[in-house]
Each structure stands twice: as C-alpha cells, then as structure tokens.
PDB file of C-alpha atoms in Angstrom:
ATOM      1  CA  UNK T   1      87.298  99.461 140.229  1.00  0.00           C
ATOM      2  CA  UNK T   2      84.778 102.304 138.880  1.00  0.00           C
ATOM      3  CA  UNK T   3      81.779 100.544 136.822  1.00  0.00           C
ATOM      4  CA  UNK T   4      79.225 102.547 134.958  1.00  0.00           C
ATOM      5  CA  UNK T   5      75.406 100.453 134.897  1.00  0.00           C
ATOM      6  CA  UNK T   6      73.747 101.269 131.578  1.00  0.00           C
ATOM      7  CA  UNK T   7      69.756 101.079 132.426  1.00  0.00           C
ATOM      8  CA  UNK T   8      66.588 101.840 131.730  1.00  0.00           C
ATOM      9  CA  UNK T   9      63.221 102.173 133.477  1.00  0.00           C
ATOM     10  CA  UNK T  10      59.304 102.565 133.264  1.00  0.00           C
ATOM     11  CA  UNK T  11      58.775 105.309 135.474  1.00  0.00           C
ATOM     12  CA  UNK T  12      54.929 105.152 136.563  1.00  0.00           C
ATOM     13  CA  UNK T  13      55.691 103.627 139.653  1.00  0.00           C
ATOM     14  CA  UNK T  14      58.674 105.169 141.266  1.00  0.00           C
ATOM     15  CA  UNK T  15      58.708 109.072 142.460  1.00  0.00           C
ATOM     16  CA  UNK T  16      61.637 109.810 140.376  1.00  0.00           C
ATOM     17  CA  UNK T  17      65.107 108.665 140.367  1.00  0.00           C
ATOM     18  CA  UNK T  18      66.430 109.821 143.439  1.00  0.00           C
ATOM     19  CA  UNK T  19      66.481 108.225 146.824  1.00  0.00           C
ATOM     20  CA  UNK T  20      63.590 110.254 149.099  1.00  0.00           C
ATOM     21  CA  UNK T  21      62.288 109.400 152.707  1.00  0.00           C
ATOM     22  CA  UNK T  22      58.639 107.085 152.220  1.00  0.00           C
ATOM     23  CA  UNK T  23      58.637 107.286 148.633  1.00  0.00           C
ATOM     24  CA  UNK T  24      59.778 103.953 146.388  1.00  0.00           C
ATOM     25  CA  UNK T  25      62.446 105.290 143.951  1.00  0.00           C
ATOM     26  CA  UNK T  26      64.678 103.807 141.471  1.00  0.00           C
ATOM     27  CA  UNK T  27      67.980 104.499 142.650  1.00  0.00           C
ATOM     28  CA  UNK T  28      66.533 102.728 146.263  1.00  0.00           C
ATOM     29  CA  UNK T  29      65.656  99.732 144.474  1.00  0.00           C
ATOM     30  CA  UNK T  30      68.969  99.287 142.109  1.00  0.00           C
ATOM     31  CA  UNK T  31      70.956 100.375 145.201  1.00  0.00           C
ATOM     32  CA  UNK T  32      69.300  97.405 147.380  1.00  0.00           C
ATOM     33  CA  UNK T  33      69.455  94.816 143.829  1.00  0.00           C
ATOM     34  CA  UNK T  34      73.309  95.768 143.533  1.00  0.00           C
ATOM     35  CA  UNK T  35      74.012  95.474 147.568  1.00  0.00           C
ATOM     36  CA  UNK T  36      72.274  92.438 148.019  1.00  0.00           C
ATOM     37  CA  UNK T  37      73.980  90.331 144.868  1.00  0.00           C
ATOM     38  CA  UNK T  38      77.393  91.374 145.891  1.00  0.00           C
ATOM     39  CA  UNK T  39      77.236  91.337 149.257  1.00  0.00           C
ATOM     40  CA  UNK T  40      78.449  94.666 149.845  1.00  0.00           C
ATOM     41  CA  UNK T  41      76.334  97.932 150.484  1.00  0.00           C
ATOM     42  CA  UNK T  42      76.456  99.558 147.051  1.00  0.00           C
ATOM     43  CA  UNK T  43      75.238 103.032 146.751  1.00  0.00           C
ATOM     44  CA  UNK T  44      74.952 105.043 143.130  1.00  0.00           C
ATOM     45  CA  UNK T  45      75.755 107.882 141.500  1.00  0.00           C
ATOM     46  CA  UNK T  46      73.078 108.692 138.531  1.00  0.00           C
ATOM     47  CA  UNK T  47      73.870 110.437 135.256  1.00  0.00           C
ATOM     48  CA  UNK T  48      70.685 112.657 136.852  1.00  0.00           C
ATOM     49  CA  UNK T  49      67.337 112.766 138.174  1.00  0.00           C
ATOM     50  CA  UNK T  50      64.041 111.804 136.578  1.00  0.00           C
ATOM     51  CA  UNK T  51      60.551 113.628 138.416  1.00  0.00           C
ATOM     52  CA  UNK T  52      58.055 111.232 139.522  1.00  0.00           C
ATOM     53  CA  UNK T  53      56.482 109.123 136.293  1.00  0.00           C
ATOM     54  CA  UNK T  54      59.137 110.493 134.372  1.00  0.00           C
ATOM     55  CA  UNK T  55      60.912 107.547 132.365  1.00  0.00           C
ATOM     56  CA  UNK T  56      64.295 106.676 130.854  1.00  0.00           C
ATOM     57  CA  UNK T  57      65.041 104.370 127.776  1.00  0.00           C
ATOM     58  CA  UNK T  58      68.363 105.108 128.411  1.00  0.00           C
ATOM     59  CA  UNK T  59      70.144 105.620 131.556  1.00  0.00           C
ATOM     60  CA  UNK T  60      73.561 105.150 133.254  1.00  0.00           C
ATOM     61  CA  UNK T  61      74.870 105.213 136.966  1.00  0.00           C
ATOM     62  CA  UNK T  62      78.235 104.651 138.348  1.00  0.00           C
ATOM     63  CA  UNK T  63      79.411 102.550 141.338  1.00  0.00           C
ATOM     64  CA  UNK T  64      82.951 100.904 143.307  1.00  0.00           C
ATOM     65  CA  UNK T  65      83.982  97.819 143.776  1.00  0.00           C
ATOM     66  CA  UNK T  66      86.660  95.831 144.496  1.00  0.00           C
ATOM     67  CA  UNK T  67      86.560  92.452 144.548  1.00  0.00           C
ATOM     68  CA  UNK T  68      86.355  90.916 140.533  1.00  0.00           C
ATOM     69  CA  UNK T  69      83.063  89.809 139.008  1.00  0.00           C
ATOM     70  CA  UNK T  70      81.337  88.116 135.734  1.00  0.00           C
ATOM     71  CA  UNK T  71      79.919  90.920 133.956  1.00  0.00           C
ATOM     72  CA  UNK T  72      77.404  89.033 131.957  1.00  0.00           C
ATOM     73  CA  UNK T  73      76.804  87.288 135.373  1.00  0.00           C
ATOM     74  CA  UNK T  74      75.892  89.860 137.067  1.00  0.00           C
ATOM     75  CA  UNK T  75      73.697  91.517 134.101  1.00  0.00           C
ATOM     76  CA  UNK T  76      71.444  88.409 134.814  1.00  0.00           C
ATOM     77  CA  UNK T  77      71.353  88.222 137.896  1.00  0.00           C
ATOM     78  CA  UNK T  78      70.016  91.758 138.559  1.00  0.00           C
ATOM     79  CA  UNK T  79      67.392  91.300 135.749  1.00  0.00           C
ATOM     80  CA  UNK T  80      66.255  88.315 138.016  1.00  0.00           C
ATOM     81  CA  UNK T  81      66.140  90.326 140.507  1.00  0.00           C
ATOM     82  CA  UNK T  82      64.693  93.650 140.018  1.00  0.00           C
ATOM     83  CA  UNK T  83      61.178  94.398 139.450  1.00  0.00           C
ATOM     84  CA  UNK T  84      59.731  94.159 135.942  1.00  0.00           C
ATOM     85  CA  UNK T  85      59.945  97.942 135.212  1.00  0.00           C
ATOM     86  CA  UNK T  86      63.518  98.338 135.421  1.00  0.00           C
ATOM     87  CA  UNK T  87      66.518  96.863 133.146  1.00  0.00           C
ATOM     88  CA  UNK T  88      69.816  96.604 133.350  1.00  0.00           C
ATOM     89  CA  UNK T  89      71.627  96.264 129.662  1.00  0.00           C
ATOM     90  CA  UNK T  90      75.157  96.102 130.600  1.00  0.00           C
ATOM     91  CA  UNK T  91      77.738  96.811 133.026  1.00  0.00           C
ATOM     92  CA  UNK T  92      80.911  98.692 131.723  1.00  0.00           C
ATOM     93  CA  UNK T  93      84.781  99.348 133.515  1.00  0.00           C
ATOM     94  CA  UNK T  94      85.467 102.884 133.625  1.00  0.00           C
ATOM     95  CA  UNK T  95      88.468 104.667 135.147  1.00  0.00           C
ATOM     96  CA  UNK T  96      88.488 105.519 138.519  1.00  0.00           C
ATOM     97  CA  UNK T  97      88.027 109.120 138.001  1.00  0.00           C
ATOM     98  CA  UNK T  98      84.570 108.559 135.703  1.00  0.00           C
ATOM     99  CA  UNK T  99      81.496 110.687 136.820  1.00  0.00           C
ATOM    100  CA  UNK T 100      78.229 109.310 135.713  1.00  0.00           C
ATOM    101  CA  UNK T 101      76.522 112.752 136.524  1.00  0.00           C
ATOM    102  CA  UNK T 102      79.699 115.239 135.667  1.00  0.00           C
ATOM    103  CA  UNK T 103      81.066 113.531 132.603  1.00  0.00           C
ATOM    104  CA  UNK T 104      78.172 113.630 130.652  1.00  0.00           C
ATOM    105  CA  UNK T 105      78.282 115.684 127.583  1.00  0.00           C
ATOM    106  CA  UNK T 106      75.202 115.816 126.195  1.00  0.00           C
ATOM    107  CA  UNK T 107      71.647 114.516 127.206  1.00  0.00           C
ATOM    108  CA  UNK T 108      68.211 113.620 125.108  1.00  0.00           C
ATOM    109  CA  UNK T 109      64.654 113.830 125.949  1.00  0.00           C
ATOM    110  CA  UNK T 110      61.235 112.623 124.093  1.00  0.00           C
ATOM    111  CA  UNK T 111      57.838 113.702 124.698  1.00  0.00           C
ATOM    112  CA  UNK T 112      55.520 111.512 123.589  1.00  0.00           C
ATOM    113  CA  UNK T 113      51.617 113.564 122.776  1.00  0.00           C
ATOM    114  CA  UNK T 114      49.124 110.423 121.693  1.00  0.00           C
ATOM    115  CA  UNK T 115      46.615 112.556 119.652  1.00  0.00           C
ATOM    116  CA  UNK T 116      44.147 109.228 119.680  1.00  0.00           C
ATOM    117  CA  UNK T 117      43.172 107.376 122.843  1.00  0.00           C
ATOM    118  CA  UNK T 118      44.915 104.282 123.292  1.00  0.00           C
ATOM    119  CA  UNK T 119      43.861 101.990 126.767  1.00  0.00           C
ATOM    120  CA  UNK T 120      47.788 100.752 126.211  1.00  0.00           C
ATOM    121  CA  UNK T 121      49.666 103.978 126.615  1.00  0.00           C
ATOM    122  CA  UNK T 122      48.000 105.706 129.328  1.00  0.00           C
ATOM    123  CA  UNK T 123      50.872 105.797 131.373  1.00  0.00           C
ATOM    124  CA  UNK T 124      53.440 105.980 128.605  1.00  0.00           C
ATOM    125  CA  UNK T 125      52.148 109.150 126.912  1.00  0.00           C
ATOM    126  CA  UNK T 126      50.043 111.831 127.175  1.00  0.00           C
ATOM    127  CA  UNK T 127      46.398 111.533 125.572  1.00  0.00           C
ATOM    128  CA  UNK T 128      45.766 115.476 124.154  1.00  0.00           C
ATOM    129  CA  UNK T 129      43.144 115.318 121.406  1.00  0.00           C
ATOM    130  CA  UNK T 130      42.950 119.360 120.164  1.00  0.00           C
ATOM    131  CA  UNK T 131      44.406 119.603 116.869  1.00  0.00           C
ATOM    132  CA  UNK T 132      48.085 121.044 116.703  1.00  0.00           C
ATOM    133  CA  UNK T 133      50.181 122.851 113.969  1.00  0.00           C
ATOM    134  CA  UNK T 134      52.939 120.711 113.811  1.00  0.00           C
ATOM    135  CA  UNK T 135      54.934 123.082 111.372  1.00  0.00           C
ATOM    136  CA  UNK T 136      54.403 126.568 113.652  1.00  0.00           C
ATOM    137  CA  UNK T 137      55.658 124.054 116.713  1.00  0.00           C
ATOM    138  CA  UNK T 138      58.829 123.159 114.801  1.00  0.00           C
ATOM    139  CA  UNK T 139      59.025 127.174 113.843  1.00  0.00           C
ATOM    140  CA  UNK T 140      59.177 127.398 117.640  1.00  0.00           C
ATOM    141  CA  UNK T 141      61.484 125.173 118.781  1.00  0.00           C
ATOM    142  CA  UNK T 142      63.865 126.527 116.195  1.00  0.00           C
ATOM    143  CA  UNK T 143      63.514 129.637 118.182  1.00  0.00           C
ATOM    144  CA  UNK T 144      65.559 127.737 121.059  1.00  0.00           C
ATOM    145  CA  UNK T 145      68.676 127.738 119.285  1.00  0.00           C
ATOM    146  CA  UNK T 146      69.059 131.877 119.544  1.00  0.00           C
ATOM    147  CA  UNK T 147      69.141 131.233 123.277  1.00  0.00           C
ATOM    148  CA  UNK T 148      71.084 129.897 126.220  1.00  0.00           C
ATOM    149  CA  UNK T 149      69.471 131.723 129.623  1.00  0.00           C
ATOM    150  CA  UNK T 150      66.100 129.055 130.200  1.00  0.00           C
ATOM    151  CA  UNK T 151      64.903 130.183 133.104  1.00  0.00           C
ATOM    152  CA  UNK T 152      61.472 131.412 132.279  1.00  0.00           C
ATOM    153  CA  UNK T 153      61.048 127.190 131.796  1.00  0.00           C
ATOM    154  CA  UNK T 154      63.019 126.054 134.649  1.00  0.00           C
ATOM    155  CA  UNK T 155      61.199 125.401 138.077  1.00  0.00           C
ATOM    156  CA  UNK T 156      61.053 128.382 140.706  1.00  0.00           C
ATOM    157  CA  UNK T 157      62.950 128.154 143.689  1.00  0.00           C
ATOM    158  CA  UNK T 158      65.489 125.657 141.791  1.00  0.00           C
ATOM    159  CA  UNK T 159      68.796 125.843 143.009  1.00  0.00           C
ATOM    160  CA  UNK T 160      71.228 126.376 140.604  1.00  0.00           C
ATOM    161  CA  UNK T 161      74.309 128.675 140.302  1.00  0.00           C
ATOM    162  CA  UNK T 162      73.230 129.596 136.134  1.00  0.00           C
ATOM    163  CA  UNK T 163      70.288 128.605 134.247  1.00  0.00           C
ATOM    164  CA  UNK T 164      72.427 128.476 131.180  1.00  0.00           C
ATOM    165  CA  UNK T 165      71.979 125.485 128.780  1.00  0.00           C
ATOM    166  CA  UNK T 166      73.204 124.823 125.121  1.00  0.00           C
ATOM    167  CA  UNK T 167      70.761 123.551 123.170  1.00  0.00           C
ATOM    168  CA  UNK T 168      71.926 120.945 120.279  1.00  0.00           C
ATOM    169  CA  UNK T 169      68.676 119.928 118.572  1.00  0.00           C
ATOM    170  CA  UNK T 170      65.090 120.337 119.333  1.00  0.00           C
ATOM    171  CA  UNK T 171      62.050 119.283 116.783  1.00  0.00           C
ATOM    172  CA  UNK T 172      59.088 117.457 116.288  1.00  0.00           C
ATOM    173  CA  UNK T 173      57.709 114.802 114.045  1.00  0.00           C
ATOM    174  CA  UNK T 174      54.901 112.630 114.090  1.00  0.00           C
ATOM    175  CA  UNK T 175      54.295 108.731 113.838  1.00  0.00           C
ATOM    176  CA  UNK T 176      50.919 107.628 112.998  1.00  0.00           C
ATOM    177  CA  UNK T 177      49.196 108.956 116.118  1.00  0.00           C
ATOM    178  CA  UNK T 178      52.177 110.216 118.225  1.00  0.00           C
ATOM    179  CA  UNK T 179      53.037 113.455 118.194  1.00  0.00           C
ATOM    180  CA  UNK T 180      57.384 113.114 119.109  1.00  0.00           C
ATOM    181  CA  UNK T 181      59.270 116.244 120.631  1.00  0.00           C
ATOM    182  CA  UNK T 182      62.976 115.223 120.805  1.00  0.00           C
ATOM    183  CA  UNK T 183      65.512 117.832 122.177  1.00  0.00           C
ATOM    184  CA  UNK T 184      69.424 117.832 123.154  1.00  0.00           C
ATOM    185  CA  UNK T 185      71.377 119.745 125.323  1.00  0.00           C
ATOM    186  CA  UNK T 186      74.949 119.950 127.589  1.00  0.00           C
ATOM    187  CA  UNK T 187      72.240 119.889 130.368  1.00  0.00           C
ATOM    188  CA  UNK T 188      68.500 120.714 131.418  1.00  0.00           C
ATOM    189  CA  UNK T 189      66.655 122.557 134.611  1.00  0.00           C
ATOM    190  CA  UNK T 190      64.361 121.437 136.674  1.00  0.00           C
ATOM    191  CA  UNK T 191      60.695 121.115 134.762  1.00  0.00           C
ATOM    192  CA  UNK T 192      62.760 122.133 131.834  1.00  0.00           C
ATOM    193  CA  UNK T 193      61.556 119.994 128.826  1.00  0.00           C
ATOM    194  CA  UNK T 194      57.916 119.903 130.401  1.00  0.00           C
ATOM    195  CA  UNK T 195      57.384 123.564 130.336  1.00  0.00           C
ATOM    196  CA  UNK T 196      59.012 124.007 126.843  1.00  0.00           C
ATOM    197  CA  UNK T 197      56.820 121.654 125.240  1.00  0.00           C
ATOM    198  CA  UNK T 198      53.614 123.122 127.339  1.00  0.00           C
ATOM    199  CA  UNK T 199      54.817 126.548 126.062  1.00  0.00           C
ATOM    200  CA  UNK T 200      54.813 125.078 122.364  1.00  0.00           C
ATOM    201  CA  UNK T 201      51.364 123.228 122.309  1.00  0.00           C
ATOM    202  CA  UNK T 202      50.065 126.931 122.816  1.00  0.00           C
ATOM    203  CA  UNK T 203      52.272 127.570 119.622  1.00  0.00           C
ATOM    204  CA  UNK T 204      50.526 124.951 118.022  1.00  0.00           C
ATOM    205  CA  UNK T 205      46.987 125.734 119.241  1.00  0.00           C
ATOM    206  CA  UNK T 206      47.542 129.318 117.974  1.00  0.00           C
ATOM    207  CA  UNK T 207      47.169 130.392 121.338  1.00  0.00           C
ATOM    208  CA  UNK T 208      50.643 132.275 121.224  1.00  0.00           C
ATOM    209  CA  UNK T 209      52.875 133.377 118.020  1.00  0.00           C
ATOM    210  CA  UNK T 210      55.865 132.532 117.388  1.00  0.00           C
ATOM    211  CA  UNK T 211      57.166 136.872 118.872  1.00  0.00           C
ATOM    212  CA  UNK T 212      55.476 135.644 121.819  1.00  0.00           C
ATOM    213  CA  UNK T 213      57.478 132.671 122.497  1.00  0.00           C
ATOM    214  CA  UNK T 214      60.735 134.487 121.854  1.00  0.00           C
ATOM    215  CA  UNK T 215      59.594 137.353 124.171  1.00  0.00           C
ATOM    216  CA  UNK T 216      58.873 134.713 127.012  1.00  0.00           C
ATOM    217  CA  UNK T 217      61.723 133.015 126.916  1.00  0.00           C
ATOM    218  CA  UNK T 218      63.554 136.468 126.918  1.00  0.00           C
ATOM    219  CA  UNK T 219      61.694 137.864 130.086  1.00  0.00           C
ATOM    220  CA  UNK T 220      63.475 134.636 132.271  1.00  0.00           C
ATOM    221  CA  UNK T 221      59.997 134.574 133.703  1.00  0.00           C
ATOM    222  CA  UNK T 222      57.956 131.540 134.308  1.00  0.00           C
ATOM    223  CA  UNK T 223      54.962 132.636 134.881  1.00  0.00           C
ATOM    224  CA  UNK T 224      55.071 134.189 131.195  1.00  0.00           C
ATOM    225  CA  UNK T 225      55.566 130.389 129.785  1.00  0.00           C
ATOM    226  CA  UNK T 226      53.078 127.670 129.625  1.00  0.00           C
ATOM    227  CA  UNK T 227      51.996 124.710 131.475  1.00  0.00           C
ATOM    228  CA  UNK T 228      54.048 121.736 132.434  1.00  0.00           C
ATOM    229  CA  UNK T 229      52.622 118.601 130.434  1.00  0.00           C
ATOM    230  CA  UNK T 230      51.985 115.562 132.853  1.00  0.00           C
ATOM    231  CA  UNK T 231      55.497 113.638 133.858  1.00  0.00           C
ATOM    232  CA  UNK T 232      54.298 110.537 131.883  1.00  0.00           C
ATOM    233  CA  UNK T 233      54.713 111.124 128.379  1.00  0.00           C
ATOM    234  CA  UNK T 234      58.553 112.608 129.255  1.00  0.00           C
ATOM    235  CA  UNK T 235      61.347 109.964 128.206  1.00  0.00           C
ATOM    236  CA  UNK T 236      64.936 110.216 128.961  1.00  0.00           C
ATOM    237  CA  UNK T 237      66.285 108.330 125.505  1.00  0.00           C
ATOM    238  CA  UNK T 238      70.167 109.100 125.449  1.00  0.00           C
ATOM    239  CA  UNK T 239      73.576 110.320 127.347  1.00  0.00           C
ATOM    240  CA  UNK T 240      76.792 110.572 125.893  1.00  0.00           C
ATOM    241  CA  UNK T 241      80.180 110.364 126.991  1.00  0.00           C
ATOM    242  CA  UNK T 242      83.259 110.961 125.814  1.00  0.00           C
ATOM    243  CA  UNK T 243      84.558 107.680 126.452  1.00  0.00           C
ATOM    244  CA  UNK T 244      81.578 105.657 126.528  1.00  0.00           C
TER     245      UNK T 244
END
C-alpha cells in the first residue's frame, strides 16, 4: 500500500527538507520516526524541498507499506515521537501509482515581512522596518501573470531542463503589522519566491518602477533582480492534488 503523510514543520532548526550528509533535516528525522514505529526502514518521497529555515504549514510525503495499520494510531504515535517542531495531521491511502512530488498540481507560498519588532517572531518572519508601498508592490506582482520564463529569480547554476512556471495568483495584503505575500504556481525554482519578493520590496521602496521590474524579469538575468529575503519569513502553506 502507497500512503501519503500530510505534515507540517517549523523550519528554524533543520537545513531544509532534504536528507544531506552532517546536517539535521526533516525528511532524516520523519524517515527515522516512521522506521522506528513500524519496524521497517521507511524512506520518503516529499511533495519538494524547503531551503534551510524555510517552513511549511502544509506539507505532504509519500511512503510503502505492507503490512495493515491504525491510522489514527499511528498519527499519535509519531506526534509522540517526533520533536516539537514537526506535525503530522493525518495519514491518507493513495493508489499505488501516487507521486507526492510529480502529482502535485499546484503549490502556495507566504512571506511573512513584520514591519514592527516582535521578540516572538524572530524566527518566524522577517523584521524590515522601511516603509513600503503596498499598492505599487501589488502593481508588481500583477506584472507576473504576463510571464512564464523566471529565471532572472531562480538560483544560478540550478539544474533544471526549463525555468518555465505558471503563475496562478500572486498579491499582498497586510494584517496589523505583517506585511503577507501569497503566490501560486504549477511549480517554483530554486530561490524563486525569495528573490521575487526581494525584487518587489525595491518596488515598494521606490527603488525600481514598475518598467523596471518587467524589464528584469524579461532579461532571464539574476543579477538584474533583487536580493533574496532571509529563509525565515518563507512559508510553504498549501499543495493540491487531484485526488487529494
């Protein structure tokens, strides 16, 4: 049987979600959690990878097994188990041929800007005090939608065989102190979401106009777009699936 794990994690102390030589990572710790309750080495496919500090209100991952099992069970007995920054919320039957990774259809990101210092989300968002135009930003990410070729925001030296993406939604709003970038795509590069929304804060600090953004993302150069914001204030918040 073919089970999808629906998850989610506080990223600050893993270095991503991929399993890496000397580095603590959550797919290392859920693969030991799994192995270890079911007595069987368990290894798992992710719906994708998270950078270092990068977290994930909603994730899934897919894994075999044959022998039968309590669902709810086993739901409690890995939230016994794992460390306090990682949760499982369910465990789901698929058929055999379900991808975690390939099957998903679409995927959605938050950034989270705090614009006042708060001691309780230092690691959950980033702190950046300089006054923003919230409407030019929006004008910007609007600008998204006339393109699919991202490169100029992926990360050099990425391997990938297009840099294509479709792009579903992408805006901001703003809740009390937090500035909110949500965007949607089929998929996302490397560095992708980071260097969009370090591209747009110079939209919103006037630093660039709203030509200039369309130019750089036309030149597929990434040394024409901005800075990548830190890892911390990036959530993954949804993936969907036909079936799911």
């Amino acid at each position: 049987m073919r089970y999808f794990i629906k998850l989610a994690y506080n990223g600050t102390n893993y270095h991503g979600w991929q399993c890496q030589p000397n580095a603590s990572s959550v797919q290392e710790t859920l693969n030991k959690a799994v192995s270890v309750i079911l007595n069987s080495e368990i290894n798992l496919m992710g719906a994708g990878r998270t950078d270092t500090g990068v977290h994930a209100k909603e994730m899934y991952a897919h894994f075999d097994f044959e022998n039968p099992f309590e669902i709810q069970s086993l739901v409690h007995k890995l939230n016994s188990y794992l460390p306090k920054d990682i949760v499982i919320y369910d465990i789901i039957p698929v058929h055999q041929e379900a991808h975690a990774r390939f099957d998903a259809t679409k995927r959605t990101y938050e950034y989270h800007i705090n614009t006042f210092k708060d001691v309780f989300l230092q690691d959950e968002s980033w702190y950046y005090h300089q006054k923003l135009d919230l409407d030019l930003m929006n004008q910007a990410s609007k600008l998204l939608f006339n393109h699919t070729d991202f490169q100029c925001f992926s990360k050099v030296n990425t391997d990938v065989n297009t840099f294509d993406c479709t792009i579903f939604e992408a805006h901001w709003t703003q809740e009390k102190n937090t500035l909110i970038f949500t965007i949607s795509a089929n998929r996302f590069l490397r560095n992708m979401v980071r260097a969009i929304v370090g591209t747009l804060v110079y939209v919103g600090l006037h630093k660039i106009t709203l030509v200039d953004f369309n130019n750089i993302i036309a030149s597929k150069n990434r040394s024409e777009a901005g800075f990548s914001v830190p890892a911390h204030g990036l959530y993954l918040t949804k993936i969907d699936y036909e079936y799911l």
